[in-house]
Structure formats: structure tokens, C-alpha cells
mmCIF file of C-alpha atoms in Angstrom:
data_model
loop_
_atom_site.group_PDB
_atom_site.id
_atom_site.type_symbol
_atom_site.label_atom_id
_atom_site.label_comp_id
_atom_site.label_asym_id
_atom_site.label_seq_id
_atom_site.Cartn_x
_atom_site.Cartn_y
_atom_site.Cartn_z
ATOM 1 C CA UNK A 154 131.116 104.387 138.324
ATOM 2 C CA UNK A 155 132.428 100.658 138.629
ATOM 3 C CA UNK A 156 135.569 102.128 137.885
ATOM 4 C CA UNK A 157 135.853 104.906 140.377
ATOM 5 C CA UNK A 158 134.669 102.122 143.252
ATOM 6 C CA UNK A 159 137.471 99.866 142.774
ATOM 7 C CA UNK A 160 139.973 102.779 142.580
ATOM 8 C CA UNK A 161 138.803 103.942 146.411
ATOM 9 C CA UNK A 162 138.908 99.914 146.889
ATOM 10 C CA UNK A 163 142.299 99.576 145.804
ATOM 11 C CA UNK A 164 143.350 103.047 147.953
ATOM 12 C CA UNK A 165 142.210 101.753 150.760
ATOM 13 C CA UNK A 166 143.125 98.317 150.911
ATOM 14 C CA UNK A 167 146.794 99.921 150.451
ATOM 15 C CA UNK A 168 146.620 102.342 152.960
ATOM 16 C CA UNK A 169 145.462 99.329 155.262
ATOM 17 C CA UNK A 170 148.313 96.628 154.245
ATOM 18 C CA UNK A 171 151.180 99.905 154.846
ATOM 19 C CA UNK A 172 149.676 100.840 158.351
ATOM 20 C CA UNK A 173 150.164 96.952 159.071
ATOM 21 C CA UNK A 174 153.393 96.639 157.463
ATOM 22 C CA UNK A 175 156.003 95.912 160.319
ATOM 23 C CA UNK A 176 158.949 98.159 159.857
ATOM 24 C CA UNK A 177 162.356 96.926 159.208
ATOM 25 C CA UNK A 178 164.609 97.748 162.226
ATOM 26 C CA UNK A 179 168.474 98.749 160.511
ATOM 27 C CA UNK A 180 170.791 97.019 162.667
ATOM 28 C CA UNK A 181 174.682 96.963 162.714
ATOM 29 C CA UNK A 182 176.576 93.400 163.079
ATOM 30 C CA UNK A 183 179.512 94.681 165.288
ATOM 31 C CA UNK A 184 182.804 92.735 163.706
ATOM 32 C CA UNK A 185 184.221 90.220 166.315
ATOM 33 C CA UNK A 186 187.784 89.269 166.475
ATOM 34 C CA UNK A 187 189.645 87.183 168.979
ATOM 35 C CA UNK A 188 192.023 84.359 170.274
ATOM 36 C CA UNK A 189 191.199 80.777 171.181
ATOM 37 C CA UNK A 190 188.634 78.443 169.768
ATOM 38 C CA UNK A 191 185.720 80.661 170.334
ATOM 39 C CA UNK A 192 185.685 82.385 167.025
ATOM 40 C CA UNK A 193 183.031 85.315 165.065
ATOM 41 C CA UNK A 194 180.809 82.553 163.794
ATOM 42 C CA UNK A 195 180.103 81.465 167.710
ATOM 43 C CA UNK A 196 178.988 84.840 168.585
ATOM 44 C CA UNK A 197 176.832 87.142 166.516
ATOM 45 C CA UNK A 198 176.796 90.602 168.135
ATOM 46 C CA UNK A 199 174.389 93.835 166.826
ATOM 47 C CA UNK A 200 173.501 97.325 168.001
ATOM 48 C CA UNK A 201 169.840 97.670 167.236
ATOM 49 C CA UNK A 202 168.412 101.064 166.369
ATOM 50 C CA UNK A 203 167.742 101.894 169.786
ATOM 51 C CA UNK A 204 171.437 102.295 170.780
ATOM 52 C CA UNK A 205 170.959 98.247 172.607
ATOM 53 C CA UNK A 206 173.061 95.234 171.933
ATOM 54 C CA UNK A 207 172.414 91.585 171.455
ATOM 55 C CA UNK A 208 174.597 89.147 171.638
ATOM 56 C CA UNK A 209 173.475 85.243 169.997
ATOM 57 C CA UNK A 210 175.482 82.386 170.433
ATOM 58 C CA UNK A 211 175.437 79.686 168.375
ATOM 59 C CA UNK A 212 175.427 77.233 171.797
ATOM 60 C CA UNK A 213 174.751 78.507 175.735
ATOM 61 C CA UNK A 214 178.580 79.517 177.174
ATOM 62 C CA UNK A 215 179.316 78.366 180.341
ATOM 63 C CA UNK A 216 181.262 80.608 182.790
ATOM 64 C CA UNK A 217 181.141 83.595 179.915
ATOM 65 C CA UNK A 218 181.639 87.184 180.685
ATOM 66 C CA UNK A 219 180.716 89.969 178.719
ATOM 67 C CA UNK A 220 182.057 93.735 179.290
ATOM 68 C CA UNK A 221 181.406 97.060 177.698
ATOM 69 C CA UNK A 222 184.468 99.135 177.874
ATOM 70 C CA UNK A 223 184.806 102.616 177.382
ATOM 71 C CA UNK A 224 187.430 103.670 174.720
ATOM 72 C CA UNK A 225 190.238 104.392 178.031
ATOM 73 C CA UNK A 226 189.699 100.464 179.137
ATOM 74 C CA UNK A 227 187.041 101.850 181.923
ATOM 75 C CA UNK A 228 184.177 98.971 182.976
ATOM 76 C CA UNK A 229 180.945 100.227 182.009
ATOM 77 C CA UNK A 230 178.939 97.190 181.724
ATOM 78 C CA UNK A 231 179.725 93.634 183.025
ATOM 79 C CA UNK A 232 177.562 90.402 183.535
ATOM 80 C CA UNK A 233 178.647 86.481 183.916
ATOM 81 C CA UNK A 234 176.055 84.848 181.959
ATOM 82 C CA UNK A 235 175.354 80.942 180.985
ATOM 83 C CA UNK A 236 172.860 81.657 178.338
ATOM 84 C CA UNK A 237 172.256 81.723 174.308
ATOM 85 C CA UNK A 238 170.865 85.241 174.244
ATOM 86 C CA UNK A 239 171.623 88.294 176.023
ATOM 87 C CA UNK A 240 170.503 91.939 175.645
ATOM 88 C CA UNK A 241 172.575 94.830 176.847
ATOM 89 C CA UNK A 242 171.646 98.131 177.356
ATOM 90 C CA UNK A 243 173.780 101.071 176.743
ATOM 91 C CA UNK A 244 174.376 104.201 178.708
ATOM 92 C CA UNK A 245 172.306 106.762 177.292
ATOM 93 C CA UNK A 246 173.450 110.137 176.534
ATOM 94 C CA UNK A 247 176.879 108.920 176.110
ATOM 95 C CA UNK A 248 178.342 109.490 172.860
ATOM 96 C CA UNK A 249 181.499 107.802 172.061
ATOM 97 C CA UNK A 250 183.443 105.035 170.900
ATOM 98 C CA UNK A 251 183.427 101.504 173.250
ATOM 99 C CA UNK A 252 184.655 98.041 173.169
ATOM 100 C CA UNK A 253 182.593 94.880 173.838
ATOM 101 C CA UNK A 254 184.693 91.748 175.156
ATOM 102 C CA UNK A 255 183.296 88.187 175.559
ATOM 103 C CA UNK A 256 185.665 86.120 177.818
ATOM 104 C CA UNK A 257 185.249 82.624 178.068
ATOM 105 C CA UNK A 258 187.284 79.333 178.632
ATOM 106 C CA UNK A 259 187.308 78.738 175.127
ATOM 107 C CA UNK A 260 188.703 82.164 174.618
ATOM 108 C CA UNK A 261 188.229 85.962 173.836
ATOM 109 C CA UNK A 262 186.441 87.944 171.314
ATOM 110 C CA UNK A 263 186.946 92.130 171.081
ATOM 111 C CA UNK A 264 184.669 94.388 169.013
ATOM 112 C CA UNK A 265 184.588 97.963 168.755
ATOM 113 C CA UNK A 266 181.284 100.198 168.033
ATOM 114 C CA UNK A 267 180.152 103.655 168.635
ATOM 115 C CA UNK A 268 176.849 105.139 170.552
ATOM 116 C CA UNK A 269 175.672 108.092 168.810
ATOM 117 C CA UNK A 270 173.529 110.756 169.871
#
């Protein structure tokens, strides 16, 4: 009897810890290349599983802008920022291939990733 009680123990204490396990969210580290001194390891860029993007830098950029570009060079997504973080959100429904762009006074960085359905 001891034996069967710390079987239904051990079940449930299982089934408890994997309802309360936070899932791992698969994200993909878009590549970065570019020209001037800022360089890949100042900017860490990833699409999460939701189809947004964030963008960390290692410091704040001053006078930074960042644009989403369609595959034919078309603006759709553009903000000046002065920060260390920034989330973008994607157009939705949108399939395709785009280009991110972070252009600063230290210089550019160009990364291509695709929005699936």
C-alpha cells in the first residue's frame, strides 16, 4: 500500500512541476553584416516565435534608425530610436522575404529574414 501511495505521489508532483515548467520560446538570431565601426557584436537581432523582432544593443545608439524593408527596397517599418532595446512588430499575414537595416553614425548593419505563415 506504501508503495502504491508514493507512486500517485510521485505522478502528481510531476504532472505539477510540467504544468509549471515555462516553455522554451525557439528564436532565430538574424545574421548582421555591415560597414563602419558598428559591427554584429553591437547589435544582437532575433525573430521570436511570434513572427516579432528584437533588437539589443550592447550600449543605447544615439540618432539610430532602424527599417524593415520589403525584398523590392519598399519601407515597411521605420523608427529613430535612442534606446538599448527595441521590439518590432511585423506585418501579419505577409509572407515573404525582408531586410532589416540599422543606420547609425557609427555605421550600417543589413540582415535578411523571412515571415512565414
Amino acid at each position: 500500500m506504501k508503495k502504491i501511495i508514493f507512486i500517485i505521489i510521485a505522478l502528481v508532483v510531476n504532472v505539477n512541476m510540467l504544468m509549471h515548467a515555462q516553455p522554451k520560446v525557439p528564436t532565430k538570431v538574424i545574421i548582421l553584416t555591415g560597414k563602419g565601426q558598428l559591427t554584429s557584436e553591437s547589435v544582437e537581432v532575433e525573430m521570436a516565435w511570434k513572427g516579432g523582432l528584437l533588437a539589443k544593443f550592447n550600449e543605447p545608439l544615439e540618432n539610430a534608425t532602424i527599417e524593415i524593408l520589403s525584398i523590392d527596397r519598399e519601407v515597411i517599418y521605420q523608427q529613430n530610436m535612442d534606446a538599448k532595446t527595441l521590439s518590432i512588430e511585423l506585418p501579419k499575414n505577409k509572407p515573404g522575404k525582408y531586410i532589416i537595416e540599422i543606420i547609425s553614425p557609427q555605421g550600417i548593419l543589413e540582415g535578411e529574414f523571412y515571415i512565414h505563415n
